[in-house]
mmCIF file of C-alpha atoms and ligand atoms in Angstrom:
data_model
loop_
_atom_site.group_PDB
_atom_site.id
_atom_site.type_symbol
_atom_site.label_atom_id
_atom_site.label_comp_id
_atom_site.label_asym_id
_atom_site.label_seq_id
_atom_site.Cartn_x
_atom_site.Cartn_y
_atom_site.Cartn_z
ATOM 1 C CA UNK A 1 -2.668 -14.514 38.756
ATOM 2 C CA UNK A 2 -2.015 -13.012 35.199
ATOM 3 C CA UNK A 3 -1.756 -15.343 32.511
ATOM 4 C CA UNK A 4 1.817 -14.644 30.406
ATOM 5 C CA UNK A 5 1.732 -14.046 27.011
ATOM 6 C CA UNK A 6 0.858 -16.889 24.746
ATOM 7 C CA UNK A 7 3.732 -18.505 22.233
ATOM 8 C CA UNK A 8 2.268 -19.561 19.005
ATOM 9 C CA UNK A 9 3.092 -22.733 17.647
ATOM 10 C CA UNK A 10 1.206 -22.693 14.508
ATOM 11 C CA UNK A 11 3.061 -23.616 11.327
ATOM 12 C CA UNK A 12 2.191 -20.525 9.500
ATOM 13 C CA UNK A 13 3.676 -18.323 11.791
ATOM 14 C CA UNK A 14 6.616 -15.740 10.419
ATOM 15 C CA UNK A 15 7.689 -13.897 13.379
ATOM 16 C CA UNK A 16 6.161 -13.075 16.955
ATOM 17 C CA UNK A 17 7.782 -11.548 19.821
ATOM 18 C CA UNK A 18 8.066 -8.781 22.537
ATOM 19 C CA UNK A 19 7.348 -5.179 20.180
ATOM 20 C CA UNK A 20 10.017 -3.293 22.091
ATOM 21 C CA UNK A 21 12.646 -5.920 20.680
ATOM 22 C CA UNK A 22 12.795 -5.357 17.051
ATOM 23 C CA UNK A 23 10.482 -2.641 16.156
ATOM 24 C CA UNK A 24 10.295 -3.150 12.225
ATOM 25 C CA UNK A 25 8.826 -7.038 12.360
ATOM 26 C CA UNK A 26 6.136 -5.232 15.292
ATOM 27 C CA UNK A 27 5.557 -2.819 12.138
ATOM 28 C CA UNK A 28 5.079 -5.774 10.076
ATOM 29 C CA UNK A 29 2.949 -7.190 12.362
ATOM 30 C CA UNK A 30 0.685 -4.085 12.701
ATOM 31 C CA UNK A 31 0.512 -4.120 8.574
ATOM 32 C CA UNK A 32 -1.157 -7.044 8.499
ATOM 33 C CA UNK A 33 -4.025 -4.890 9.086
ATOM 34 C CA UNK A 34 -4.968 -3.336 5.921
ATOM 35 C CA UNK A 35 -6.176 0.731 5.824
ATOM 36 C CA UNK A 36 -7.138 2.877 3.646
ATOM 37 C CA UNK A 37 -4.596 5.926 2.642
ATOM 38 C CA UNK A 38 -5.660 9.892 3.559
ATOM 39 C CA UNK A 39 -3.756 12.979 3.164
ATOM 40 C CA UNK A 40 -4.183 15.025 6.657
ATOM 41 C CA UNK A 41 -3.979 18.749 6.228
ATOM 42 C CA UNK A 42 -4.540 21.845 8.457
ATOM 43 C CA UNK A 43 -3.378 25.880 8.619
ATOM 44 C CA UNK A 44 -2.749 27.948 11.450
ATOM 45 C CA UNK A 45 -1.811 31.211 10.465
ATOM 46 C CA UNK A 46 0.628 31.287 7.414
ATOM 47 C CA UNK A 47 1.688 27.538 8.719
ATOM 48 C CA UNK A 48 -0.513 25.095 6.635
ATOM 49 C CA UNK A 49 0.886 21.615 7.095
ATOM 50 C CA UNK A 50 -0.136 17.814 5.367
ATOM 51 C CA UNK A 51 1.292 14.792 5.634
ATOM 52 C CA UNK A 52 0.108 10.925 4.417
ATOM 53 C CA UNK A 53 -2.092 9.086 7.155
ATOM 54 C CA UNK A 54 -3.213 5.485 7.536
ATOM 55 C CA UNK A 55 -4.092 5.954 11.015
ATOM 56 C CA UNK A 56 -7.610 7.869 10.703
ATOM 57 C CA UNK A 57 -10.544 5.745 11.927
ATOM 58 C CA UNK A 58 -13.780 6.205 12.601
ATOM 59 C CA UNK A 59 -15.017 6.788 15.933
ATOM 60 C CA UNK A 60 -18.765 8.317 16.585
ATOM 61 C CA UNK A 61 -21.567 8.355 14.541
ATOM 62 C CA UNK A 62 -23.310 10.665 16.749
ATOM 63 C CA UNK A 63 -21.437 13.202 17.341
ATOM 64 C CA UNK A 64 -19.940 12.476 14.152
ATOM 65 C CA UNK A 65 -15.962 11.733 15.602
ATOM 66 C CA UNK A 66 -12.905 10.524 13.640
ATOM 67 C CA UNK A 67 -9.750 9.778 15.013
ATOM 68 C CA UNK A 68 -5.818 10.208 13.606
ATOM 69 C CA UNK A 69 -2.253 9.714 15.098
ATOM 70 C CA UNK A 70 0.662 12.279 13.970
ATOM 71 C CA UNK A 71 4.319 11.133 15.325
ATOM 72 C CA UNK A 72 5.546 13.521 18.150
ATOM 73 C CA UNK A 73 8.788 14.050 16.587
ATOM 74 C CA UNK A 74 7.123 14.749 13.500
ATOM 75 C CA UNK A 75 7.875 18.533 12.164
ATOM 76 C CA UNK A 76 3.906 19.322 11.631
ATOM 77 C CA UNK A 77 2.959 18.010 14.579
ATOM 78 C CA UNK A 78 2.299 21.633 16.552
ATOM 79 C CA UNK A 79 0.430 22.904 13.745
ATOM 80 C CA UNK A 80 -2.108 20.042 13.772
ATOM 81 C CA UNK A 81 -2.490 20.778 17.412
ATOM 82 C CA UNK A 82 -2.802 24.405 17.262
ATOM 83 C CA UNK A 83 -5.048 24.630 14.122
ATOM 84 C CA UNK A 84 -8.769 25.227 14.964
ATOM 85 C CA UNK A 85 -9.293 22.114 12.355
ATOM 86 C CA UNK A 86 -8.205 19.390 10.401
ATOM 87 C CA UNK A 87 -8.579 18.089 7.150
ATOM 88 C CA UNK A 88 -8.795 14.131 5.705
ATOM 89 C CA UNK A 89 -9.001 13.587 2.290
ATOM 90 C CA UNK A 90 -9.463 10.074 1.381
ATOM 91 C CA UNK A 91 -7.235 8.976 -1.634
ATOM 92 C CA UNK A 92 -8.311 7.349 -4.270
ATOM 93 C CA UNK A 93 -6.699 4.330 -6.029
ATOM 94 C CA UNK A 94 -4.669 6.477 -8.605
ATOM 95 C CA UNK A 95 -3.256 9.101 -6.400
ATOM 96 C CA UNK A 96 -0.078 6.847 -4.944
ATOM 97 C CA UNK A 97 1.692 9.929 -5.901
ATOM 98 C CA UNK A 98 0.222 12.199 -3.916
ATOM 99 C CA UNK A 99 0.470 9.710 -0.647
ATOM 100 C CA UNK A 100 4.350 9.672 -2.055
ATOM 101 C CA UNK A 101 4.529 13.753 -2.276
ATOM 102 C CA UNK A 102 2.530 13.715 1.524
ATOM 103 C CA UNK A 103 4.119 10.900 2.784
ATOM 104 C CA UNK A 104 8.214 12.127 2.089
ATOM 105 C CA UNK A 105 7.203 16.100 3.462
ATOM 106 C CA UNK A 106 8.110 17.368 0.298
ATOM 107 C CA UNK A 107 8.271 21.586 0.870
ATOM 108 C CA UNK A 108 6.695 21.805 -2.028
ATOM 109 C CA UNK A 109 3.606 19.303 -1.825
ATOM 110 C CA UNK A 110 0.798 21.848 -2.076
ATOM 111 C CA UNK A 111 2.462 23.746 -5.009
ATOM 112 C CA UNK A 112 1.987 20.067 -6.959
ATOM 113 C CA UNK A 113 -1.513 19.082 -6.612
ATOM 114 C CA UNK A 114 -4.620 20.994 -7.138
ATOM 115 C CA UNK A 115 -6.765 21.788 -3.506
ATOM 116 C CA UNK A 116 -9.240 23.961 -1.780
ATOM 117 C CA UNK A 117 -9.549 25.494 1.243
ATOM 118 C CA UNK A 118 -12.009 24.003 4.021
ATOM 119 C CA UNK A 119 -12.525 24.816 7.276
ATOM 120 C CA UNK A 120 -10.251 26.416 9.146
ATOM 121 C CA UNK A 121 -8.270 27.001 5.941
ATOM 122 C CA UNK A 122 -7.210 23.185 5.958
ATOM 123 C CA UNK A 123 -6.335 21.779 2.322
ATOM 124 C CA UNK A 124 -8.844 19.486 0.605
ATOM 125 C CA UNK A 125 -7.369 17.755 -1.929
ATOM 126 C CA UNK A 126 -8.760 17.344 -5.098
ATOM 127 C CA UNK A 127 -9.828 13.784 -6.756
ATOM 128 C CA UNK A 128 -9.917 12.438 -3.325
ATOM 129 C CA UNK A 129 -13.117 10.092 -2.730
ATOM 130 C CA UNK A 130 -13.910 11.269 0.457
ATOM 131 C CA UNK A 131 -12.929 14.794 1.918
ATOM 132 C CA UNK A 132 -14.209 15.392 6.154
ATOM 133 C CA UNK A 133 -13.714 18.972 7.590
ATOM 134 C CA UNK A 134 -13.407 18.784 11.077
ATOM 135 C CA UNK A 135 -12.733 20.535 14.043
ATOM 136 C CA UNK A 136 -9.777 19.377 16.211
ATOM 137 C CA UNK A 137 -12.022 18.479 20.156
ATOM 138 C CA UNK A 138 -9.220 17.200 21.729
ATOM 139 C CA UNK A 139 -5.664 15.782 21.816
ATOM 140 C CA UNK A 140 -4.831 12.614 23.961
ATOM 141 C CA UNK A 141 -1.312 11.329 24.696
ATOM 142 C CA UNK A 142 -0.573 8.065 22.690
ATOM 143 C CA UNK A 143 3.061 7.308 23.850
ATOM 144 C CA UNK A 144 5.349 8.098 20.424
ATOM 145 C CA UNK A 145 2.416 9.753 18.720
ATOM 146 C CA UNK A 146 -0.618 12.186 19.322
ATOM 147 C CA UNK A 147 -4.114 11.261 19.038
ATOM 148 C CA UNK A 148 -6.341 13.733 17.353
ATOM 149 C CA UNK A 149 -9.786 13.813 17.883
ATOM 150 C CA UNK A 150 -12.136 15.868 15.422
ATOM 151 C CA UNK A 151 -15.796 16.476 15.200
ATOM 152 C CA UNK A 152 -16.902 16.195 11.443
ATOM 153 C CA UNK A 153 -18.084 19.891 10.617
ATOM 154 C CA UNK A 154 -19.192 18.599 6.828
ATOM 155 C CA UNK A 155 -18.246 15.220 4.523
ATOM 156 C CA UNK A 156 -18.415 14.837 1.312
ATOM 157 C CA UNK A 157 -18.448 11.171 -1.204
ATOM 158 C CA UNK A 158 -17.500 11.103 -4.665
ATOM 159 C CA UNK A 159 -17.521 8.429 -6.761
ATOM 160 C CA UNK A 160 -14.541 6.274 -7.175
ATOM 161 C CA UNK A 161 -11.748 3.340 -5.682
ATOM 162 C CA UNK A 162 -10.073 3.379 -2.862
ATOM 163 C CA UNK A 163 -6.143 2.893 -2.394
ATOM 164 C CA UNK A 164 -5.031 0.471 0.396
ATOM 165 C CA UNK A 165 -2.087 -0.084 1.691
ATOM 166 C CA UNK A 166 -1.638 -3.722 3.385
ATOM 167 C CA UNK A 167 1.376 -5.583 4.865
ATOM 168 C CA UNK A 168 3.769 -2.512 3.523
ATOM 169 C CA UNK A 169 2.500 -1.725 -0.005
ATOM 170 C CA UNK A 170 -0.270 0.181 -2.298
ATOM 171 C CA UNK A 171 -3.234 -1.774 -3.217
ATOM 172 C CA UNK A 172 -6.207 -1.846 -4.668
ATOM 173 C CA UNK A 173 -9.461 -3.519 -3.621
ATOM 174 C CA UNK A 174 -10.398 -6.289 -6.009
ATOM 175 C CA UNK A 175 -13.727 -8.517 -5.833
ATOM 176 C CA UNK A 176 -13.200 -11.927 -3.266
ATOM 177 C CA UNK A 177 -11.750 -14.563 -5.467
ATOM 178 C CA UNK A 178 -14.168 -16.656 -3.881
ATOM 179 C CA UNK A 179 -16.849 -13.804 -4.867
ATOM 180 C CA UNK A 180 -15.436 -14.312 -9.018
ATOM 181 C CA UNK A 181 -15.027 -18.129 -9.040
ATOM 182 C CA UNK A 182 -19.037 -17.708 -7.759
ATOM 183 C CA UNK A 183 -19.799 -15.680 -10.451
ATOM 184 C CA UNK A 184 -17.912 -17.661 -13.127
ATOM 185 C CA UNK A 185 -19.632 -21.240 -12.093
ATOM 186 C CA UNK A 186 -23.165 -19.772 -11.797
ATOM 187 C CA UNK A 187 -22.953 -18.102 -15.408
ATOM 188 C CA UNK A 188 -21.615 -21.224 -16.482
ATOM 189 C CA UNK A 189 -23.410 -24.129 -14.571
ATOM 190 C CA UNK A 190 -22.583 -26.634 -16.742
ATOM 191 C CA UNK A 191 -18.821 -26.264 -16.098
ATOM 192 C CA UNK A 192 -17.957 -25.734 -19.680
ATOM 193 C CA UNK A 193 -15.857 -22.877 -19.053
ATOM 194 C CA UNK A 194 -18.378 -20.551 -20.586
ATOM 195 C CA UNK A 195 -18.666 -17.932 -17.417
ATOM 196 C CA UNK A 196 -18.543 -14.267 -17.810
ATOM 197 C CA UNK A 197 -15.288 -13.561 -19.237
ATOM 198 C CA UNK A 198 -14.386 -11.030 -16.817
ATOM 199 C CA UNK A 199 -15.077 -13.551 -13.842
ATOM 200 C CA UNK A 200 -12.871 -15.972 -15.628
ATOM 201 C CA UNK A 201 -10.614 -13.307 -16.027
ATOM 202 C CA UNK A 202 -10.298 -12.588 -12.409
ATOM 203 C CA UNK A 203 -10.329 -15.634 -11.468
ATOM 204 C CA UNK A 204 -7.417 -17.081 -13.770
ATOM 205 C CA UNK A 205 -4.596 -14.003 -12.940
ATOM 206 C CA UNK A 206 -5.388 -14.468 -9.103
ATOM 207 C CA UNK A 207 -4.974 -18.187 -9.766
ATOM 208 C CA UNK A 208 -1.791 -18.180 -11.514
ATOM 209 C CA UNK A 209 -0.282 -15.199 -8.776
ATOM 210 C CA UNK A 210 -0.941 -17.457 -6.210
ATOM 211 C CA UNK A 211 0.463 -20.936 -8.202
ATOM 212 C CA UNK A 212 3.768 -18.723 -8.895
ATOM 213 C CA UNK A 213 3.644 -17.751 -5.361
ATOM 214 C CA UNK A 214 5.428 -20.872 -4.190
ATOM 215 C CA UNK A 215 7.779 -20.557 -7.448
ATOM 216 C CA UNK A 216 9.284 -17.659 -5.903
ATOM 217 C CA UNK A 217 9.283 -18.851 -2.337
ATOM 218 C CA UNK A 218 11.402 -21.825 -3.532
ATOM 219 C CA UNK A 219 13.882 -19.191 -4.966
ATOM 220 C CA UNK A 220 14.056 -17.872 -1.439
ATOM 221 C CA UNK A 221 12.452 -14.557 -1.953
ATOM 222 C CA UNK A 222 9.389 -12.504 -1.505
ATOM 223 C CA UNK A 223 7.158 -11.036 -3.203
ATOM 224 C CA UNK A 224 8.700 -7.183 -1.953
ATOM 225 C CA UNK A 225 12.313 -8.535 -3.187
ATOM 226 C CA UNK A 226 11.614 -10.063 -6.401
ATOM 227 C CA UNK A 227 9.992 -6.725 -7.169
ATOM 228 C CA UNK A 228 12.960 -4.640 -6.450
ATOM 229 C CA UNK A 229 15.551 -6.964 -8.076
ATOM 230 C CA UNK A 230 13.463 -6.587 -10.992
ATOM 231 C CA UNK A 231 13.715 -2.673 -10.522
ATOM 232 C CA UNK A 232 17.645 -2.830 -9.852
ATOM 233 C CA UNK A 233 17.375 -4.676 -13.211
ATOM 234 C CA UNK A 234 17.671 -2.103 -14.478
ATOM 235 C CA UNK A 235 19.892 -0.222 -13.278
ATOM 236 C CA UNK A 236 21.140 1.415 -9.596
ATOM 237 C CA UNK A 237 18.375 3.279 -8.027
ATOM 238 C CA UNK A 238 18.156 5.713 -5.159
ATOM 239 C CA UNK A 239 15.531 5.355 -2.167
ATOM 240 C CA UNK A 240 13.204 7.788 -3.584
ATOM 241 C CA UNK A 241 13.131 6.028 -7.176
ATOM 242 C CA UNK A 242 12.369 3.036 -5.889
ATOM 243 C CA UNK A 243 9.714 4.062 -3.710
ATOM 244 C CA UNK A 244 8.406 5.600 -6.730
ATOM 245 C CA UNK A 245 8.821 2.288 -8.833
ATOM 246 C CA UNK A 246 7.961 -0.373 -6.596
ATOM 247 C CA UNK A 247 4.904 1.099 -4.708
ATOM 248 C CA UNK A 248 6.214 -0.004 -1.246
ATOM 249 C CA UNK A 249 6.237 1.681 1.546
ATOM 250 C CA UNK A 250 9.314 2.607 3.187
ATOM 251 C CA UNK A 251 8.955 0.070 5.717
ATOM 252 C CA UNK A 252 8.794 -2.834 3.499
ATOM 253 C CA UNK A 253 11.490 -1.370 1.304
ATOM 254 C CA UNK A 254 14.010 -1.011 3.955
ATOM 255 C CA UNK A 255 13.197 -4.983 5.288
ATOM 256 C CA UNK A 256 13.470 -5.540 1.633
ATOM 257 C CA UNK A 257 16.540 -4.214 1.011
ATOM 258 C CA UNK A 258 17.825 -5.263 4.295
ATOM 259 C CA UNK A 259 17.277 -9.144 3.309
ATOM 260 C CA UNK A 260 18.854 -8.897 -0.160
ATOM 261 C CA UNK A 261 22.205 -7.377 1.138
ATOM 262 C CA UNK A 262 22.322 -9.847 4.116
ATOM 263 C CA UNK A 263 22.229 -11.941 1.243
ATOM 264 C CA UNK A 264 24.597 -10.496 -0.967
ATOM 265 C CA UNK A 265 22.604 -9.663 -3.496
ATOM 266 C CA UNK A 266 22.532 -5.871 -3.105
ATOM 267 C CA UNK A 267 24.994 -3.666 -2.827
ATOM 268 C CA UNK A 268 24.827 0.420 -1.688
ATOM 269 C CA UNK A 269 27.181 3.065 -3.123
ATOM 270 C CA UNK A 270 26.629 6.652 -2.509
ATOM 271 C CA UNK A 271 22.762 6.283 -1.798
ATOM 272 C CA UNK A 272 22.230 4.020 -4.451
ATOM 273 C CA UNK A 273 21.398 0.619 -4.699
ATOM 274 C CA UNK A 274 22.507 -1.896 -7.339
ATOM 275 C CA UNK A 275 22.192 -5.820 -7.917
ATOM 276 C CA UNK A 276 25.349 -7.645 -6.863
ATOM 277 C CA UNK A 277 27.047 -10.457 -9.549
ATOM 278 C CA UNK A 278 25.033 -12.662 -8.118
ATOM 279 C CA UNK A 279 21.790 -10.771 -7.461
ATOM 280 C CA UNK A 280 22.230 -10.585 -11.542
ATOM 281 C CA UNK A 281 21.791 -14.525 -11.076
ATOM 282 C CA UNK A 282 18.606 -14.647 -8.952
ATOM 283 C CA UNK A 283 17.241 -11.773 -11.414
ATOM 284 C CA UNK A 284 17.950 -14.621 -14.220
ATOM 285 C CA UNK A 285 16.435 -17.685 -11.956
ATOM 286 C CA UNK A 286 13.491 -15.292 -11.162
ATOM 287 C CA UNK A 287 12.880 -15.119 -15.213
ATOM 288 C CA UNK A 288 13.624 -18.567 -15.843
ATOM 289 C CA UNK A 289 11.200 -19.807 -13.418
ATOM 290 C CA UNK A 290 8.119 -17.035 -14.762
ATOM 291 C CA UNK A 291 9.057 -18.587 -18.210
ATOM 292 C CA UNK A 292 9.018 -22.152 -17.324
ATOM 293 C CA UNK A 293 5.680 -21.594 -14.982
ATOM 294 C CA UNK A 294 4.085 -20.083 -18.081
ATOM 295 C CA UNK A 295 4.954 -22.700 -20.278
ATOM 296 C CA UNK A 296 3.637 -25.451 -17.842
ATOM 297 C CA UNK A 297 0.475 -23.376 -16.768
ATOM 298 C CA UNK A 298 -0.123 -23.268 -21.284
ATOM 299 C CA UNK A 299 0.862 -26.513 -22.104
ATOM 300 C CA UNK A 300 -1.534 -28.386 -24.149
ATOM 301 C CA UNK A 301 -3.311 -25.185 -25.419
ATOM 302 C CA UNK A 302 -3.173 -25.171 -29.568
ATOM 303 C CA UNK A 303 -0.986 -22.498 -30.615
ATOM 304 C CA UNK A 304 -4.430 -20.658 -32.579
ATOM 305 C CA UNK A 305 -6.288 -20.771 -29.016
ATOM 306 C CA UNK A 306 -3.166 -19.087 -27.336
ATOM 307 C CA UNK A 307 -2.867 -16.462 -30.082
ATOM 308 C CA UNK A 308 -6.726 -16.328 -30.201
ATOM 309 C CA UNK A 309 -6.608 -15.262 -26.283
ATOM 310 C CA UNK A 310 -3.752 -13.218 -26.470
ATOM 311 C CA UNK A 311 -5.314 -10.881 -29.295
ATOM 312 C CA UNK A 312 -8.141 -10.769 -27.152
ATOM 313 C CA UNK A 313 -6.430 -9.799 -24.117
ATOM 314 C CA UNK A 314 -4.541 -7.007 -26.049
ATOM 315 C CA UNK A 315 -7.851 -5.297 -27.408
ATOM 316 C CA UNK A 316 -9.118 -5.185 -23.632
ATOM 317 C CA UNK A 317 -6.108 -3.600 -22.825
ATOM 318 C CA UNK A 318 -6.896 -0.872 -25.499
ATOM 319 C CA UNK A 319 -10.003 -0.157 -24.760
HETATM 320 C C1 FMN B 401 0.819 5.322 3.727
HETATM 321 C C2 FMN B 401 1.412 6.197 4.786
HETATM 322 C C3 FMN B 401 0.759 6.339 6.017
HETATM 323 C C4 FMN B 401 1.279 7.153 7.022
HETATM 324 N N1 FMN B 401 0.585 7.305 8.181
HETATM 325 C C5 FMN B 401 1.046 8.146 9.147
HETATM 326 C C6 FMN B 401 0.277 8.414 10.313
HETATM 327 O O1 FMN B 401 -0.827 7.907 10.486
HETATM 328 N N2 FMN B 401 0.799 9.254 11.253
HETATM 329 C C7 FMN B 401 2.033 9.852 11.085
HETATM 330 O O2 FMN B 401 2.465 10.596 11.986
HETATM 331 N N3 FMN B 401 2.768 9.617 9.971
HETATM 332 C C8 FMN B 401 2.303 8.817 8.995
HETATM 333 N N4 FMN B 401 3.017 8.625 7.847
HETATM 334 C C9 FMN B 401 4.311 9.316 7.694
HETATM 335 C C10 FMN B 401 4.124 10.789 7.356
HETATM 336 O O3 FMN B 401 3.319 10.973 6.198
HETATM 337 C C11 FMN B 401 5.503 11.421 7.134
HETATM 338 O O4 FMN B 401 6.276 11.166 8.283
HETATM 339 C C12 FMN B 401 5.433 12.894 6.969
HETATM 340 O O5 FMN B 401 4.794 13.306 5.806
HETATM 341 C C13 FMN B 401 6.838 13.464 6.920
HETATM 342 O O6 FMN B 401 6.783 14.661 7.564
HETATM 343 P P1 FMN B 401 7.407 14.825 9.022
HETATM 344 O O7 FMN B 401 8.874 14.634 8.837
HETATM 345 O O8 FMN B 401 7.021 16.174 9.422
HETATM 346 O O9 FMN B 401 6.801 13.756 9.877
HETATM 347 C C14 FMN B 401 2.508 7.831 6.821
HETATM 348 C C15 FMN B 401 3.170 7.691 5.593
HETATM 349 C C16 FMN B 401 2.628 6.892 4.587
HETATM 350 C C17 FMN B 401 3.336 6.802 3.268
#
C-alpha cells in the first residue's frame, strides 16, 4: 500500500499543501529553487518571437541537449514549435531590464536591445554570458506548458556574472558568507580584526542584513513588502513601475501587494497603488527601527573611527 503524503511538522515551515489548492504559495514553493535568467528567442518566417525563461536546464552532455518550458497559452508558443531552432541567451547580472522587456512581451523588445542572428535566424542577444544555438529535436507534453528539447548546434562563454532569480526576485551570486568569514580569519589569525578588507566587508553587510532581518519580522513584514512600502514612499506607482523599481518578479509582487492590502496598508485606484494612512505609519516604524538598529549595531565606536570608515566607504564607492 502507498504511503500518503507526509505533513511536516518542523518549526520553520511557512506553508505546505496540495499544489492544485492555492497555486501562488506552490509557485513560492517551486522558487525556493534558485535559476539562472535566459532570454529564449526563435524566427519562423517573418514571426521571430522571445520571451524571459528560468526554466532552461541542462540535459545531455553527449549529444549536447538542453531543455525549456514555454506556457501553452502563451502567444509565442507556435512559433517556438514551428521554428527549425531556438535560441538561449544567458543574462548577465546587469541586464534585469532586458528579462523585464522579455519577460512583459513588450512588441517592441527587439527594437530595444542590440542582437544577432543565429541559427535558424533566432536572436542572440548581446552582453549575454552565455548564448547556445540549437535545434528544436522534439516537443513533449508537460501539462500547462511545452517542453522543448534542443540539440546545441554551437555555444559560446563570455566573461561575466550571472543574474539569479530566487524565491521571486533578481539576484546576484555573492561569495558563501561562510566562504568570506574564512577568508577574513585566515588573513587575520590573530583575531585582531585585521583581515582583508573586502572579506570584512562582506562579511559585516551580510551580518547586519541578517541581524535587521528579525527587526523587520517583528514589524510584521517581509523583506518583498518593506521594499515596496519604501517604493510607495514615494509616491503611487503602477504595476509596471514597480516591477521596474523593486526587482521582483510578478509573482512575489502580487503576494506582496496582496498581504499589504489585506492589511490595510495599500490601497489601488485606477491601476495604481498607494500607501494607506497607516501604511504611512509602518513606512515610519520601518525607518525608526533601521535608525535605531544602526545606532545599536555603532554604539561604542569614537565618532573619528565612524567618520574614518565612512570616508573610506565613500571613496570605494567612487572608484
Ligand atoms: C524571470 C522570468 C522567467 C520566466 N520563465 C518562463 C518560462 O520558463 N516559461 C514561460 O513560458 N514563461 C516564462 N516567463 C514568462 C514569459 O517571459 C512571459 O509570459 C512572456 O514574455 C509574455 O509573453 P506571452 O504573453 O506570449 O507569454 C518568465 C518570466 C520571467 C520574468
Amino acid at each position: 500500500m502507498s504511503q500518503p503524503a507526509a505533513l511536516s511538522t518542523d518549526s520553520r515551515l511557512l506553508e505546505q499543501g496540495d499544489p492544485l489548492s492555492d497555486g501562488r504559495a506552490f509557485r513560492r514553493c517551486l522558487g525556493q529553487y534558485p535559476t539562472g535568467v535566459s532570454v529564449i528567442t526563435a524566427q519562423h518566417g517573418d514571426k521571430r518571437v522571445g520571451m524571459a525563461a528560468n526554466s532552461f536546464a541542462a540535459v545531455s552532455l553527449d549529444p549536447a541537449l538542453v531543455l525549456w518550458s514555454v506556457r501553452c497559452e502563451s502567444s509565442s508558443a507556435a512559433t517556438f514549435m514551428a521554428a527549425s531552432h531556438f535560441a538561449i541567451s544567458v543574462l548577465a547580472a546587469d541586464q534585469v531590464e532586458v528579462s523585464q522587456l522579455f519577460g512583459s512581451g513588450h512588441e517592441e523588445r527587439f527594437n530595444r536591445v542590440p542582437w544577432t542572428a543565429g541559427a535558424g535566424n533566432a536572436p542572440l542577444i548581446d552582453g549575454a554570458i552565455a548564448h547556445l544555438q540549437c535545434r528544436l529535436v522534439k516537443v513533449y507534453e508537460g501539462g500547462d506548458h511545452w517542453i522543448l528539447l534542443g540539440q546545441v548546434e554551437h555555444y559560446a562563454r563570455f566573461a561575466g556574472e550571472p543574474l539569479v532569480f530566487a524565491q521571486g526576485q533578481y539576484a546576484v551570486t555573492q561569495n558563501h558568507p561562510q566562504l568570506a568569514d574564512n577568508q577574513a580569519s585566515q588573513n587575520s589569525p590573530a583575531g585582531d580584526g585585521d583581515g582583508l578588507f573586502t572579506s570584512l566587508l562582506n562579511s559585516a553587510t551580510q551580518h547586519m542584513s541578517r541581524l535587521f532581518h528579525a527587526h523587520r519580522q517583528e514589524l510584521g513584514v517581509t523583506a518583498a513588502s518593506a521594499r515596496l512600502v519604501n517604493i510607495l514612499a514615494l509616491g503611487a506607482a503602477s504595476l509596471d513601475a514597480i516591477e521596474h523599481e523593486s526587482l521582483l518578479g510578478r509573482g512575489a509582487i502580487e503576494d506582496a501587494l496582496n498581504e499589504l492590502s489585506k492589511q490595510g496598508l495599500v490601497q489601488s485606484n485606477a491601476g495604481e497603488y498607494a500607501l494607506t494612512e497607516a501604511g504611512l505609519l509602518l513606512r515610519q516604524a520601518l525607518i525608526a527601527r533601521a535608525t535605531e538598529f544602526t545606532a545599536q549595531q555603532l554604539a561604542g565606536i569614537p565618532e573619528a573611527d565612524l567618520a574614518a570608515a565612512k570616508r573610506v566607504l565613500r571613496k570605494l564607492l567612487s572608484n
